[in-house]
Coordinates of C-alpha atoms in Angstrom, one line a residue:
M1 CA 84.2 138.7 125.6
A2 CA 86.6 138.9 128.6
A3 CA 83.8 137.9 131.0
G4 CA 82.9 134.9 128.8
R5 CA 86.4 133.7 128.7
A6 CA 86.8 134.0 132.5
F7 CA 83.6 132.0 132.9
L8 CA 85.0 129.3 130.6
G9 CA 88.1 129.1 132.7
A10 CA 86.5 127.2 135.5
P11 CA 84.4 124.0 135.1
C12 CA 80.9 125.0 134.1
S13 CA 78.2 123.8 136.5
S14 CA 76.2 122.3 133.5
L15 CA 76.4 121.9 129.8
A16 CA 74.0 124.7 129.2
A17 CA 76.3 127.1 131.0
G18 CA 79.2 125.5 129.1
A19 CA 77.5 126.3 125.8
R20 CA 77.1 129.9 126.8
C21 CA 80.7 130.1 127.8
L22 CA 81.9 128.7 124.5
A23 CA 79.5 131.0 122.7
F24 CA 81.0 134.0 124.4
A25 CA 84.5 132.8 123.6
S26 CA 83.8 132.4 119.9
P27 CA 86.5 133.9 117.6
L28 CA 86.1 137.0 115.5
P29 CA 84.5 136.5 112.0
R30 CA 86.8 135.1 109.3
N31 CA 85.0 136.9 106.5
L32 CA 84.3 133.8 104.4
T33 CA 81.8 134.0 101.6
P34 CA 79.5 131.0 102.0
A35 CA 77.3 128.9 99.7
L36 CA 74.4 126.8 100.9
R37 CA 74.5 123.0 100.9
C38 CA 72.3 120.5 102.6
G39 CA 73.3 118.6 105.7
V40 CA 71.6 116.0 107.8
R41 CA 67.8 115.9 107.9
G42 CA 67.6 118.4 105.0
R43 CA 68.9 121.3 107.0
C44 CA 71.0 123.7 105.0
I45 CA 74.5 124.7 106.1
A46 CA 76.9 127.1 104.5
S47 CA 80.4 126.7 103.1
A48 CA 83.0 129.0 101.7
S49 CA 82.6 129.9 98.1
S50 CA 84.7 132.0 95.8
S51 CA 81.7 133.7 94.2
P52 CA 81.8 137.4 94.9
D53 CA 78.0 137.7 94.2
S54 CA 77.0 135.4 97.0
P55 CA 75.2 137.2 99.8
P56 CA 77.3 137.2 103.1
L57 CA 76.1 134.7 105.7
P58 CA 77.4 134.0 109.2
E59 CA 80.9 132.6 109.4
P60 CA 81.1 128.8 109.8
Y61 CA 81.1 127.5 113.4
V62 CA 82.8 124.2 113.0
L63 CA 82.3 121.9 116.0
T64 CA 83.7 118.4 116.2
T65 CA 83.5 115.3 118.3
P66 CA 86.4 112.8 118.2
L67 CA 86.2 110.3 115.3
Y68 CA 85.3 107.3 117.3
Y69 CA 87.4 104.1 117.0
V70 CA 85.5 101.2 115.6
N71 CA 87.2 98.4 117.4
A72 CA 83.9 98.0 119.4
P73 CA 80.3 99.4 119.3
P74 CA 79.7 102.9 120.9
H75 CA 79.8 103.1 124.6
M76 CA 78.4 105.7 127.1
G77 CA 81.6 107.8 127.0
S78 CA 81.4 108.4 123.3
A79 CA 77.6 109.0 123.6
Y80 CA 78.3 111.6 126.3
T81 CA 80.7 113.6 124.2
T82 CA 78.3 113.6 121.3
I83 CA 75.3 114.6 123.4
A84 CA 77.4 117.5 124.8
A85 CA 78.5 118.5 121.3
D86 CA 74.9 118.4 120.0
A87 CA 73.8 120.7 122.9
I88 CA 76.5 123.2 122.0
A89 CA 75.6 123.0 118.3
R90 CA 72.0 123.7 119.1
F91 CA 72.9 126.7 121.2
Q92 CA 75.2 128.1 118.5
R93 CA 72.3 127.7 116.0
L94 CA 70.1 129.7 118.3
L95 CA 72.7 132.5 118.1
E96 CA 72.3 132.2 114.3
K97 CA 75.8 130.8 113.8
N98 CA 76.4 128.8 110.6
V99 CA 77.1 125.6 112.5
I100 CA 78.9 122.6 110.9
F101 CA 78.7 119.8 113.4
I102 CA 81.1 117.0 112.5
T103 CA 81.3 113.5 113.9
G104 CA 82.4 110.2 112.4
T105 CA 84.5 107.1 112.8
D106 CA 88.2 106.3 112.8
E107 CA 88.6 103.0 110.9
H108 CA 92.2 102.1 110.4
G109 CA 94.9 100.4 112.5
E110 CA 96.1 97.4 114.3
K111 CA 93.2 97.1 116.8
I112 CA 90.7 97.2 113.9
S113 CA 92.3 94.3 112.2
A114 CA 92.4 92.3 115.4
S115 CA 88.7 93.1 116.2
A116 CA 87.6 92.2 112.7
E117 CA 89.5 88.9 112.9
A118 CA 88.0 88.1 116.3
S119 CA 84.5 88.7 114.9
G120 CA 85.1 86.5 111.8
R121 CA 84.8 89.4 109.4
N122 CA 87.3 91.2 107.1
P123 CA 88.2 94.8 108.2
K124 CA 85.9 96.6 105.7
E125 CA 82.9 94.5 106.8
H126 CA 83.7 95.1 110.5
C127 CA 84.1 98.9 109.9
D128 CA 80.8 99.1 108.0
A129 CA 78.9 97.3 110.8
I130 CA 80.4 99.4 113.7
S131 CA 80.2 102.7 111.9
S132 CA 76.6 102.0 111.1
S133 CA 75.9 101.3 114.8
Y134 CA 77.2 104.8 115.6
R135 CA 74.8 106.4 113.1
T136 CA 72.0 104.4 114.6
L137 CA 72.7 105.4 118.1
W138 CA 73.1 109.1 117.2
A139 CA 69.7 108.9 115.5
D140 CA 68.2 107.3 118.7
L141 CA 69.7 110.1 120.8
D142 CA 68.4 112.8 118.4
I143 CA 71.9 114.0 117.5
E144 CA 71.6 116.6 114.7
Y145 CA 75.1 116.4 113.1
D146 CA 75.8 117.9 109.7
K147 CA 78.8 115.8 108.6
F148 CA 79.7 112.2 109.3
I149 CA 83.1 111.3 108.1
R150 CA 84.7 107.8 107.9
T151 CA 88.4 107.5 107.5
T152 CA 87.9 104.8 104.9
D153 CA 86.1 107.4 102.6
R154 CA 88.0 108.1 99.4
K155 CA 87.8 111.8 99.9
H156 CA 89.5 111.4 103.3
E157 CA 92.4 109.4 101.8
A158 CA 93.0 112.1 99.2
V159 CA 93.2 114.8 101.9
V160 CA 95.5 112.7 104.0
N161 CA 97.9 112.1 101.0
E162 CA 98.0 115.8 100.2
F163 CA 98.6 116.8 103.8
Y164 CA 101.4 114.2 104.2
S165 CA 103.1 115.5 101.1
R166 CA 103.0 119.1 102.4
V167 CA 104.6 118.1 105.7
L168 CA 107.2 115.9 103.9
N169 CA 108.1 118.8 101.5
N170 CA 108.5 121.0 104.6
G171 CA 111.2 118.7 105.8
D172 CA 109.3 117.5 108.9
I173 CA 109.1 113.7 108.0
Y174 CA 112.0 111.4 108.2
R175 CA 112.7 107.7 108.4
A176 CA 114.3 106.0 111.4
D177 CA 114.5 102.9 113.6
Y178 CA 112.7 103.1 116.9
E179 CA 112.7 100.8 119.9
G180 CA 110.6 101.2 123.0
L181 CA 107.6 100.3 125.1
Y182 CA 104.4 100.4 123.1
C183 CA 100.8 100.5 124.3
V184 CA 98.6 98.7 121.7
S185 CA 95.4 100.3 123.2
C186 CA 96.8 103.8 123.1
E187 CA 98.7 103.0 119.8
E188 CA 101.7 105.0 120.9
Y189 CA 105.1 104.5 122.4
K190 CA 105.4 105.4 126.1
D191 CA 108.2 106.9 128.3
E192 CA 109.1 104.5 131.1
K193 CA 108.7 107.4 133.6
E194 CA 105.0 107.6 132.8
L195 CA 104.2 103.9 133.2
L196 CA 102.9 102.1 136.3
E197 CA 104.4 99.0 137.9
N198 CA 105.3 96.2 135.4
N199 CA 105.3 98.8 132.6
C200 CA 101.5 99.1 132.6
C201 CA 99.9 101.9 130.7
P202 CA 98.3 104.4 133.2
V203 CA 95.2 104.7 131.0
H204 CA 94.5 101.1 130.0
L205 CA 96.3 99.3 132.9
K206 CA 97.8 96.8 130.5
P207 CA 101.5 96.0 130.2
C208 CA 103.2 97.8 127.3
V209 CA 105.3 95.6 124.9
E210 CA 108.8 96.0 123.6
R211 CA 108.8 96.9 119.9
K212 CA 111.5 97.8 117.4
E213 CA 110.3 99.2 114.0
D214 CA 111.6 101.1 111.0
N215 CA 109.0 103.8 110.5
Y216 CA 108.5 107.4 109.3
F217 CA 108.5 110.0 112.1
F218 CA 107.1 113.5 112.4
A219 CA 109.5 116.1 113.8
L220 CA 107.4 117.2 116.7
S221 CA 110.4 118.5 118.7
K222 CA 110.9 121.2 116.0
Y223 CA 107.7 122.8 117.2
Q224 CA 108.5 123.0 120.9
H225 CA 108.8 126.8 120.9
K226 CA 106.0 127.5 118.5
L227 CA 103.6 125.5 120.7
E228 CA 104.8 127.3 123.8
E229 CA 104.1 130.6 122.0
L230 CA 100.7 129.4 120.9
L231 CA 99.6 128.7 124.5
T232 CA 101.1 131.9 125.8
R233 CA 99.4 134.0 123.1
N234 CA 96.1 132.2 123.3
P235 CA 95.4 130.5 126.7
D236 CA 91.9 129.8 125.4
F237 CA 93.3 127.2 123.0
V238 CA 93.0 124.5 125.7
R239 CA 90.0 124.4 128.1
P240 CA 89.3 124.0 131.0
S241 CA 92.2 125.9 132.4
Y242 CA 93.5 122.9 134.4
R243 CA 93.8 121.0 131.1
L244 CA 95.9 123.9 129.8
N245 CA 98.2 123.4 132.7
E246 CA 98.6 119.7 131.8
V247 CA 99.4 120.5 128.2
Q248 CA 102.0 123.2 129.2
G249 CA 103.6 120.6 131.5
W250 CA 103.9 118.1 128.7
I251 CA 105.5 120.7 126.4
K252 CA 107.8 122.0 129.1
S253 CA 109.1 118.5 129.8
G254 CA 110.4 118.3 126.2
L255 CA 108.7 116.9 123.1
R256 CA 109.7 113.8 121.3
D257 CA 109.2 113.1 117.6
F258 CA 106.5 110.5 117.0
S259 CA 106.0 107.6 114.6
I260 CA 103.4 108.2 111.9
S261 CA 103.7 104.9 109.9
R262 CA 103.7 101.2 110.4
A263 CA 105.3 98.5 108.3
S264 CA 103.5 95.7 110.2
V265 CA 99.9 97.0 109.7
E266 CA 98.3 96.5 106.3
W267 CA 94.8 98.0 107.2
G268 CA 95.5 101.7 106.5
I269 CA 96.3 104.4 103.9
P270 CA 99.6 103.6 102.1
V271 CA 102.4 106.1 102.7
P272 CA 102.6 108.1 99.5
N273 CA 106.4 107.8 99.1
D274 CA 106.6 104.2 100.5
T275 CA 103.7 101.8 99.8
K276 CA 105.2 99.1 102.0
Q277 CA 104.1 101.2 105.0
T278 CA 100.8 102.6 106.1
I279 CA 100.0 106.0 107.6
Y280 CA 99.2 105.4 111.3
V281 CA 96.6 106.7 113.6
W282 CA 96.9 110.4 114.3
F283 CA 98.4 111.4 110.9
D284 CA 95.2 109.7 109.5
A285 CA 92.4 110.2 112.0
L286 CA 92.9 113.9 112.9
L287 CA 92.7 114.8 109.2
G288 CA 89.0 113.7 109.3
Y289 CA 88.1 117.0 110.9
I290 CA 89.2 118.7 107.6
S291 CA 88.1 116.0 105.0
A292 CA 84.6 116.0 106.6
L293 CA 84.1 119.6 105.3
L294 CA 84.1 118.3 101.7
D295 CA 80.8 117.6 100.1
D296 CA 80.1 114.2 98.7
G297 CA 81.0 114.1 95.0
E298 CA 83.1 117.2 94.8
Q299 CA 86.7 117.3 93.9
A300 CA 88.6 116.1 97.0
S301 CA 91.6 118.3 97.8
L302 CA 93.0 119.7 101.0
Q303 CA 92.6 123.3 100.0
Q304 CA 89.0 122.7 98.9
A305 CA 88.2 121.3 102.3
V306 CA 89.9 124.1 104.1
D307 CA 88.0 126.7 102.1
H308 CA 84.7 125.2 103.4
G309 CA 85.3 126.5 107.0
W310 CA 88.6 125.5 108.5
P311 CA 89.9 126.2 111.2
A312 CA 87.5 124.4 113.6
S313 CA 85.9 126.6 116.3
L314 CA 85.8 123.8 118.8
H315 CA 87.2 120.3 119.2
L316 CA 85.3 118.5 122.0
I317 CA 87.1 115.5 123.3
G318 CA 87.7 113.2 126.2
K319 CA 90.7 114.0 128.4
D320 CA 92.5 110.8 127.4
I321 CA 93.2 112.1 123.9
L322 CA 94.1 115.6 124.9
R323 CA 97.8 115.3 124.1
F324 CA 97.1 114.3 120.5
H325 CA 94.7 117.2 119.9
A326 CA 96.5 119.9 121.9
V327 CA 100.2 119.0 121.1
Y328 CA 100.5 116.7 118.0
W329 CA 97.6 118.2 116.0
P330 CA 98.6 122.0 116.1
A331 CA 102.2 121.1 115.3
M332 CA 101.1 119.1 112.3
L333 CA 98.9 121.9 111.1
M334 CA 101.7 124.4 111.5
S335 CA 104.0 122.2 109.4
A336 CA 101.4 122.0 106.7
G337 CA 100.9 125.8 106.7
L338 CA 97.3 125.6 108.1
S339 CA 95.6 127.4 110.9
V340 CA 95.1 125.7 114.3
P341 CA 91.7 125.2 115.8
D342 CA 90.3 128.0 118.1
T343 CA 89.7 125.8 121.1
V344 CA 90.3 122.2 122.3
F345 CA 88.0 121.3 125.2
G346 CA 88.8 118.1 127.2
H347 CA 86.0 116.8 129.3
G348 CA 86.3 114.2 132.1
F349 CA 85.4 110.5 132.3
L350 CA 82.2 108.8 133.4
T351 CA 82.0 106.4 136.2
K352 CA 79.2 104.1 137.4
D353 CA 78.2 104.0 141.1
G354 CA 81.6 105.6 141.8
M355 CA 83.6 103.0 140.0
K356 CA 85.4 103.0 136.7
M357 CA 83.4 101.1 134.1
G358 CA 84.7 98.0 132.4
K359 CA 83.7 94.7 131.0
S360 CA 85.9 92.8 133.4
L361 CA 84.0 94.5 136.3
G362 CA 80.6 93.7 134.8
N363 CA 79.4 97.3 135.2
T364 CA 79.3 98.7 131.7
L365 CA 76.7 101.2 130.8
E366 CA 75.2 100.7 127.4
P367 CA 73.7 103.9 125.9
K368 CA 71.4 101.9 123.6
D369 CA 69.9 100.1 126.6
L370 CA 69.4 103.4 128.4
V371 CA 67.6 105.0 125.5
E372 CA 65.3 101.9 125.0
R373 CA 64.4 102.0 128.8
F374 CA 64.0 105.7 129.4
G375 CA 64.0 107.5 126.1
A376 CA 66.4 110.0 124.5
D377 CA 65.2 113.1 126.4
A378 CA 65.8 111.5 129.8
V379 CA 69.3 110.3 128.9
R380 CA 70.3 113.6 127.3
Y381 CA 68.9 115.6 130.3
F382 CA 70.6 113.6 133.0
F383 CA 74.1 113.7 131.5
L384 CA 73.8 117.4 130.6
R385 CA 72.3 118.4 133.9
E386 CA 74.3 116.2 136.3
V387 CA 77.8 116.1 135.0
E388 CA 79.9 119.2 135.8
F389 CA 81.1 120.1 132.3
G390 CA 84.8 119.4 132.1
N391 CA 85.1 117.2 135.2
D392 CA 84.5 113.5 135.7
G393 CA 80.9 112.5 136.2
D394 CA 79.1 109.6 137.9
Y395 CA 76.0 107.6 136.9
S396 CA 73.8 105.7 139.3
E397 CA 70.4 104.3 138.2
E398 CA 68.7 105.4 141.4
R399 CA 69.9 109.0 140.9
F400 CA 69.0 108.9 137.2
I401 CA 65.4 107.9 138.0
N402 CA 65.1 110.4 140.8
I403 CA 66.4 113.3 138.7
V404 CA 64.2 112.4 135.7
N405 CA 61.1 112.1 137.8
A406 CA 61.7 115.2 139.8
H407 CA 62.8 117.5 136.9
L408 CA 61.1 116.2 133.8
A409 CA 58.0 114.1 134.9
N410 CA 57.0 116.1 138.0
T411 CA 58.0 119.6 137.0
I412 CA 58.3 120.2 133.3
G413 CA 55.8 117.4 132.5
I414 CA 53.1 118.9 134.9
S415 CA 53.7 122.5 133.7
T416 CA 53.1 121.5 130.1

């Protein structure tokens, strides 16, 4: 166990090594009594059950990708995260773990409404189309997920409402006016000290806008010391280790309460105690990791979902959403009286020919096109083999073709 954790502390040279690291760093059994249910492709997975007569099965190993935002079709960054998660899930199954691999789509918010309007569709039609494109791509990439959650699912809304009420009853939600610089793309207010010239967001390189709103807030600052204790007690909570250093720096600099509702956005889940506002972004999307554990058709409740395997063993995310998963999310869970995940792993970004990808630069990398040209095995192999797990990685077509030819066609292909 100690050796495995030490190995996980540094960036792994490949995803295969990373899967071994994460396997060794798995938590101790949680002694759940599982019951079988069927997941994707007819494979059976297990969930917690109250029946004392059920034979004991391996504890759930709950692995998640982010819930991808449906303002646009899937890109190579989201494909990379999901390919990596699928490789880890397959490895954990080889270890005879009861894997519950969760992915899905985040479908509420201001950007969704704007994207739907731009495409000439209503928000529901837009979400249906983009969410379907994710499912199609995951099938093309041979992704074997067990649960696909949409934040527009009714069971998700029920879990969000119950979670919100728990936190409200704990005294951690209050109403207040807020004025500041807001990044529409990040969907959060920014400190001026973290912005670039002309108040540009350092992630999206777009100017933030002045906003003043009357919203509900979560008392994140109340959990400053508890989060510090969490990271001290469990340094494996955030991986790789240099991401842990980032998170500790954010917490040490002081935590600010954050807005969890919007009065100006109609496309969302209504706030239970004020239907003139909608629950916004992270107090909605993050709960998808829990609501996904519910079976279709069963009674939707927060405790029922938790009993199916929470806490998650691993959240695999891009480094741009690390703050929300490693600071906001554990504090929210503490407030609701729920366990925090075992590990949050933040991987790096992908570049193309050494440059950041973007439509304005004309150098986007479409995963659908790659699969159609080279096949799923080639795409999966290249990104798992060539990207140092945890760090940024670069794609060039010349290197892609050379690696695939040398390793798959001329080595494995010949030997088989």
